[in-house]
PDB file of C-alpha atoms in Angstrom:
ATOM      1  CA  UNK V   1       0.000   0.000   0.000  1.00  0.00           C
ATOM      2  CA  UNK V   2       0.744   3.744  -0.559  1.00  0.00           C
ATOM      3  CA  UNK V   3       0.424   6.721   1.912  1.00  0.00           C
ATOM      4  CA  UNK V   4      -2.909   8.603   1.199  1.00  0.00           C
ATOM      5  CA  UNK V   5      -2.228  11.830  -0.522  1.00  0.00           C
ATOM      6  CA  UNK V   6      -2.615  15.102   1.564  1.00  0.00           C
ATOM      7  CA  UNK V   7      -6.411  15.728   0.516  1.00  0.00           C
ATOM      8  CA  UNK V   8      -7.508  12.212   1.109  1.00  0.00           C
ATOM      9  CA  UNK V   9      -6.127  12.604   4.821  1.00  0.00           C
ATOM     10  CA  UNK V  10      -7.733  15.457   5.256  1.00  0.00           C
ATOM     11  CA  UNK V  11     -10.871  13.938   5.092  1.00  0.00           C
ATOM     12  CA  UNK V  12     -10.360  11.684   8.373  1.00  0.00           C
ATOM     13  CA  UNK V  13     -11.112  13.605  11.263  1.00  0.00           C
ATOM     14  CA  UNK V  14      -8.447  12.287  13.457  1.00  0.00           C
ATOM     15  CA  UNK V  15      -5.439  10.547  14.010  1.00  0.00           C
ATOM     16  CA  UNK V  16      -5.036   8.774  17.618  1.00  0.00           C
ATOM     17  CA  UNK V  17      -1.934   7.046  17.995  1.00  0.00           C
ATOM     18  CA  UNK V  18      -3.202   3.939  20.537  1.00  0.00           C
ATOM     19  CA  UNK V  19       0.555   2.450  21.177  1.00  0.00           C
ATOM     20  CA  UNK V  20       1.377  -0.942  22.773  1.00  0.00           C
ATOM     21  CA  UNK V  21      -0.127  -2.258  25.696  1.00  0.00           C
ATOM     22  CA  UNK V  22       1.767  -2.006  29.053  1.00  0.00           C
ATOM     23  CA  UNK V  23       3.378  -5.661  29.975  1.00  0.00           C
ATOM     24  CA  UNK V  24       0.434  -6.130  32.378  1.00  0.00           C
ATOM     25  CA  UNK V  25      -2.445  -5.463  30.455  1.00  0.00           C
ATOM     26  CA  UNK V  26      -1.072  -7.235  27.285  1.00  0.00           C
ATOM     27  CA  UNK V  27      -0.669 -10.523  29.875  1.00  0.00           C
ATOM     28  CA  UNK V  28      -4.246  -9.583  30.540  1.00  0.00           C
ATOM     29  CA  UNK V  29      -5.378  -9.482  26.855  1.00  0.00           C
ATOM     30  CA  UNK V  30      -3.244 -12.833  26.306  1.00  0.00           C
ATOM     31  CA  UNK V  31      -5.135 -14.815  29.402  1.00  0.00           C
ATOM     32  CA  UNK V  32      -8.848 -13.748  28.390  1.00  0.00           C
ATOM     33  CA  UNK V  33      -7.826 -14.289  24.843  1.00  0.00           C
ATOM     34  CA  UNK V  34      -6.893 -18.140  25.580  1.00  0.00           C
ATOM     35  CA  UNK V  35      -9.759 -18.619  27.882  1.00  0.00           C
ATOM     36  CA  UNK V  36     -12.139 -18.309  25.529  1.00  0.00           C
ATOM     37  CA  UNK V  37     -10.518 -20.862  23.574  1.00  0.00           C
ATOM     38  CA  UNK V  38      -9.108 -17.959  21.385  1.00  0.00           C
ATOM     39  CA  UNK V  39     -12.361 -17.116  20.155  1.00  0.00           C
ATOM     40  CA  UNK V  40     -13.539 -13.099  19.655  1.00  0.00           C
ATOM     41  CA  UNK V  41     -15.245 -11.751  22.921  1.00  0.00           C
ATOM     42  CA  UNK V  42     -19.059 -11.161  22.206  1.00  0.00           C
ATOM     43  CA  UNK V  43     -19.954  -7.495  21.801  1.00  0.00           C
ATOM     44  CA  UNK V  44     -22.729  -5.425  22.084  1.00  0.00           C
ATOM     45  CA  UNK V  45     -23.286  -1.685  20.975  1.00  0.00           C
ATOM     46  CA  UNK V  46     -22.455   0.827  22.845  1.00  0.00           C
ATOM     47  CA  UNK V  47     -25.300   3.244  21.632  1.00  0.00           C
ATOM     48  CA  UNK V  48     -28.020   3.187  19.074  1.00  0.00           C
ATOM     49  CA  UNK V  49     -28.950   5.059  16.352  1.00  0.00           C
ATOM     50  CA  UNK V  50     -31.067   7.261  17.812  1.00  0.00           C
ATOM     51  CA  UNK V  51     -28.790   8.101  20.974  1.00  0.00           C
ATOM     52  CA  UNK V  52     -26.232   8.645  18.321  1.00  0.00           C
ATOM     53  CA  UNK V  53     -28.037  10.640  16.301  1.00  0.00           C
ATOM     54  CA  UNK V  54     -29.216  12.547  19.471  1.00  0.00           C
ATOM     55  CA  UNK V  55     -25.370  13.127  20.304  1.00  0.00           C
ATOM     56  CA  UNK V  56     -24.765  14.517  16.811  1.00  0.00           C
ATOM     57  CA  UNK V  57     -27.875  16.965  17.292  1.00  0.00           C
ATOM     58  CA  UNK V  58     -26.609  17.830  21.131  1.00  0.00           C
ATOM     59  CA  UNK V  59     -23.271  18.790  19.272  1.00  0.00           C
ATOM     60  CA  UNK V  60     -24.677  20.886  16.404  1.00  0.00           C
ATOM     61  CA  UNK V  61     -26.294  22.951  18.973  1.00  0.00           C
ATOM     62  CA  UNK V  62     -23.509  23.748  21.278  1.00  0.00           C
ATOM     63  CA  UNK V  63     -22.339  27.149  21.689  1.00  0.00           C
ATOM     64  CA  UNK V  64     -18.769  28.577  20.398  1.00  0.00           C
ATOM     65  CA  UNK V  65     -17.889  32.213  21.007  1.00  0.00           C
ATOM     66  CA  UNK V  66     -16.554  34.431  18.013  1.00  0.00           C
ATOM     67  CA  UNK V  67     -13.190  34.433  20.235  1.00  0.00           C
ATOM     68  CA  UNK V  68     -13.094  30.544  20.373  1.00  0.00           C
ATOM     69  CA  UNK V  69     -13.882  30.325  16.596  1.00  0.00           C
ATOM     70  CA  UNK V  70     -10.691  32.615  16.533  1.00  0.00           C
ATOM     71  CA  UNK V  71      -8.761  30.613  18.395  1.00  0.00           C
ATOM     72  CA  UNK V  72      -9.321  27.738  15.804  1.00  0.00           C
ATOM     73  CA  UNK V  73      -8.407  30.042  13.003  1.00  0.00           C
ATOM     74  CA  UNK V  74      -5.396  31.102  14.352  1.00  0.00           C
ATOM     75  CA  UNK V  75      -4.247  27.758  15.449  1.00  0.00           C
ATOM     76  CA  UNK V  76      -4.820  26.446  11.910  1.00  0.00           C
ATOM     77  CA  UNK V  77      -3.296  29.625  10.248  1.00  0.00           C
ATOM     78  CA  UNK V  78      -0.156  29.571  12.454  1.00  0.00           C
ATOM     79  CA  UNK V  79       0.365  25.765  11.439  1.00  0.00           C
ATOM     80  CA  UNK V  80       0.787  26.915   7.449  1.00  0.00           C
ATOM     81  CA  UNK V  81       3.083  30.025   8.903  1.00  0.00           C
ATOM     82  CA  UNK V  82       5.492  27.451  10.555  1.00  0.00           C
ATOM     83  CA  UNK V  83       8.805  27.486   9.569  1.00  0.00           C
ATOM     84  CA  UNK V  84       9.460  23.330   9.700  1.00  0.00           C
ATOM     85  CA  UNK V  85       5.644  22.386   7.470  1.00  0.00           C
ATOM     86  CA  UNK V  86       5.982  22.393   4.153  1.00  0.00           C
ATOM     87  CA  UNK V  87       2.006  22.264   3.830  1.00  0.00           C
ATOM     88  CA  UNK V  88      -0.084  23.181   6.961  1.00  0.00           C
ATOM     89  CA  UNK V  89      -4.237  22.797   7.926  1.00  0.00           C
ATOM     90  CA  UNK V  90      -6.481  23.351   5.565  1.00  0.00           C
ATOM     91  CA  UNK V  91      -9.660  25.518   5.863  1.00  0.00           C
ATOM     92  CA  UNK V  92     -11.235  21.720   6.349  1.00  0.00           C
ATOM     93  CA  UNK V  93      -9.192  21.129   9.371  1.00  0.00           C
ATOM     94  CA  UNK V  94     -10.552  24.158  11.252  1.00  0.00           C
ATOM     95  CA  UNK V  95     -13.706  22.786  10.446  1.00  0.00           C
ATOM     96  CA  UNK V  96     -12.812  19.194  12.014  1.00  0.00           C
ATOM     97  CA  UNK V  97     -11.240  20.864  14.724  1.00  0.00           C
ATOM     98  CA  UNK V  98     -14.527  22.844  15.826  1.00  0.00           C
ATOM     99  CA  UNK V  99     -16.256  19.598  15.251  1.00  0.00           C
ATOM    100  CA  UNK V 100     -14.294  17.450  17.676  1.00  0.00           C
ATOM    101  CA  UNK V 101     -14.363  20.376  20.244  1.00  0.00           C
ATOM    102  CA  UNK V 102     -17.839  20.687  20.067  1.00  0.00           C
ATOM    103  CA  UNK V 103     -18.362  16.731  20.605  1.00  0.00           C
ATOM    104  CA  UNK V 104     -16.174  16.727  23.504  1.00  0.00           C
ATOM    105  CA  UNK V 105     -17.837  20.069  24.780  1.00  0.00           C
ATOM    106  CA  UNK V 106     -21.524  17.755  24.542  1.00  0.00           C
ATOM    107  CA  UNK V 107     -19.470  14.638  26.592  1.00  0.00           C
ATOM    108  CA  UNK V 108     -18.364  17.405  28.629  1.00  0.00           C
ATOM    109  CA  UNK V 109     -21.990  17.880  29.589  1.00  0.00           C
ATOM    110  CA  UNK V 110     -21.236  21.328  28.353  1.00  0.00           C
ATOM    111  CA  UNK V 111     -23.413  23.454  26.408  1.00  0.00           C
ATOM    112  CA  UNK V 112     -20.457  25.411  25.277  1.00  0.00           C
ATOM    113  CA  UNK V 113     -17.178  24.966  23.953  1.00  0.00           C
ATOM    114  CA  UNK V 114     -14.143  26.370  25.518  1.00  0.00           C
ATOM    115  CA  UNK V 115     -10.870  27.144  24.835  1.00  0.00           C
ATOM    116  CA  UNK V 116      -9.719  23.438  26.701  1.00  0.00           C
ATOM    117  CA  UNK V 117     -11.446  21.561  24.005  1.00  0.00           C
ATOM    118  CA  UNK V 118     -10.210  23.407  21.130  1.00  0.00           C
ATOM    119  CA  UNK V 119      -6.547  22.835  22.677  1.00  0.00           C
ATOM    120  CA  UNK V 120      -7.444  18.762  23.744  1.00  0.00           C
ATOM    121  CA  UNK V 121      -8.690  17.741  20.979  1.00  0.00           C
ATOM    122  CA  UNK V 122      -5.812  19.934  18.634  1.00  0.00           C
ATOM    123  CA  UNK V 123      -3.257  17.507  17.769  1.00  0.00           C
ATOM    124  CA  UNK V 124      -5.369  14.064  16.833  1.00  0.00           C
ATOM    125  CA  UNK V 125      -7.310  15.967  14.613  1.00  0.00           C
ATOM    126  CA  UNK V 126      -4.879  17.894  13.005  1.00  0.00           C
ATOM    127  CA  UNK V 127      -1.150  15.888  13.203  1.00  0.00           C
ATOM    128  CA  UNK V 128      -2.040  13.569  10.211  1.00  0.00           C
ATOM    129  CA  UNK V 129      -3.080  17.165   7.900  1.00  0.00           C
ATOM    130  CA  UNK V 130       0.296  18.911   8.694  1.00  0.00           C
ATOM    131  CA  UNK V 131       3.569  18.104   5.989  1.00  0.00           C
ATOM    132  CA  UNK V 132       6.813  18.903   7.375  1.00  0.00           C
ATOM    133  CA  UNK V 133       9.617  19.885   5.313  1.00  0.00           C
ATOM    134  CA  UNK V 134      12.127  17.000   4.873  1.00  0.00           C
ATOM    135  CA  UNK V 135      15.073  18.500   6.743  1.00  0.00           C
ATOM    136  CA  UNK V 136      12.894  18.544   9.781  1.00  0.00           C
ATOM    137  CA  UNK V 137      11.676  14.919   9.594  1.00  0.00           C
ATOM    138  CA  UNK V 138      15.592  14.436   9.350  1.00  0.00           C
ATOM    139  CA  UNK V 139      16.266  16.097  12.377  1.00  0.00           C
ATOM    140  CA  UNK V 140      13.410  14.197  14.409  1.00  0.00           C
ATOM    141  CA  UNK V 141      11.065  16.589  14.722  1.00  0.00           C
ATOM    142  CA  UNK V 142       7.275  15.316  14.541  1.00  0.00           C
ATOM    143  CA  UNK V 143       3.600  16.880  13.595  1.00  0.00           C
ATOM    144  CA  UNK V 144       2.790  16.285  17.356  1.00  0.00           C
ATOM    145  CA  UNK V 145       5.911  18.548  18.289  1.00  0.00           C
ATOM    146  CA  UNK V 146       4.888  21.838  15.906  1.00  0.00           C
ATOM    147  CA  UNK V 147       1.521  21.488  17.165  1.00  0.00           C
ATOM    148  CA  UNK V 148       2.753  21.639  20.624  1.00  0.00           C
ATOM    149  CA  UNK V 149       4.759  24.704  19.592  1.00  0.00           C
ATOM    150  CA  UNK V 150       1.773  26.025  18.276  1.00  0.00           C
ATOM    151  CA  UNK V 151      -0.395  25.472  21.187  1.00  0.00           C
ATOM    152  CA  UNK V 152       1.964  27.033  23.242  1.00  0.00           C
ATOM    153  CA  UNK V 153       2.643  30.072  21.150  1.00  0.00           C
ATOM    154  CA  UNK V 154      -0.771  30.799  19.769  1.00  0.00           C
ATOM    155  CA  UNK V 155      -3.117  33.172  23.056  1.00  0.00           C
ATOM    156  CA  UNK V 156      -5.233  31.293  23.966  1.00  0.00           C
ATOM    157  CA  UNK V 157      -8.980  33.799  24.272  1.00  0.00           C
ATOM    158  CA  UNK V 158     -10.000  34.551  28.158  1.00  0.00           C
TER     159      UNK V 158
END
C-alpha cells in the first residue's frame, strides 16, 4: 500500500496514535484471549442510532464564542506560517477541529465549547493534515511537536 495523498487525509477527522499495551495489560489481553478458547469476545453496541443521532444533534447545537472560533483560526493559520511544514491545515481542518471540540464540549456535559477543548482535541485531529519539510523529519522533529509549539505560542482567548 501507498500513503494517502494530503487531501484524502484530510478527510479523516483524526489521528489517535493507541501504542502498545503495558506488559500487564497485554498478559491480561493474552489470558482472556486463551480462555475463551481464542475465540472473539461477544460485543454489544455501545449506543443506538437514535442516541447517536441525538449526540450529533446535542453537538450541532452547542455554543462557540466568536473568540473561540478565533482561536481555531489562528491555530490552523499559524500551522501553514510554521517554519518546519511544508504544507499546513487546511480551511477543512478548522472545520474538524470545531467539530471534535464541540463533541467533547456535549461529553463534557457542556453546552459550550471552551478554549480546553479546542486545545485537547488539537493535535489528533490535526497531526495527520500537517507536511513537514524534509530536513525537519531528518532532524526528528514530529507533527505532534509543531503542534505543541503552536499550542503554546498561539493566546489562547479569556
Amino acid at each position: 500500500t501507498w500513503p494517502l495523498p494530503e487531501a484524502q487525509l484530510d478527510r479523516f477527522l483524526m489521528r489517535v496514535r493507541v501504542g502498545y499495551p503495558a506488559e500487564g495489560a497485554e498478559l491480561d489481553m493474552l489470558s482472556t484471549w486463551h480462555a475463551r478458547g481464542s475465540r472473539p469476545p461477544a460485543l454489544e453496541p455501545v449506543l443506538g442510532p437514535g442516541e447517536l443521532a441525538g449526540l450529533q444533534r446535542a453537538a450541532a447545537g452547542v455554543k462557540v464564542d466568536r473568540s473561540v472560533l478565533a482561536y481555531v483560526v489562528q491555530l490552523v493559520q499559524s500551522t501553514r506560517r510554521h517554519p518546519r511544514v511544508k504544507l499546513g491545515a487546511s480551511p477543512r481542518s478548522a472545520q474538524a477541529l470545531l467539530a471534535a471540540a464541540r463533541a467533547r464540549a456535549v461529553l463534557g456535559g457542556e453546552s459550550f465549547v471552551t478554549p480546553d477543548d479546542v486545545k485537547a482535541t488539537a493535535v489528533p485531529v490535526l497531526n495527520h493534515r500537517l507536511l513537514l519539510h524534509p530536513e525537519a523529519e531528518v532532524e526528528g522533529v514530529s507533527a505532534d511537536d509543531v503542534l505543541a509549539e503552536t499550542l503554546e505560542r498561539v493566546p489562547v482567548p479569556r
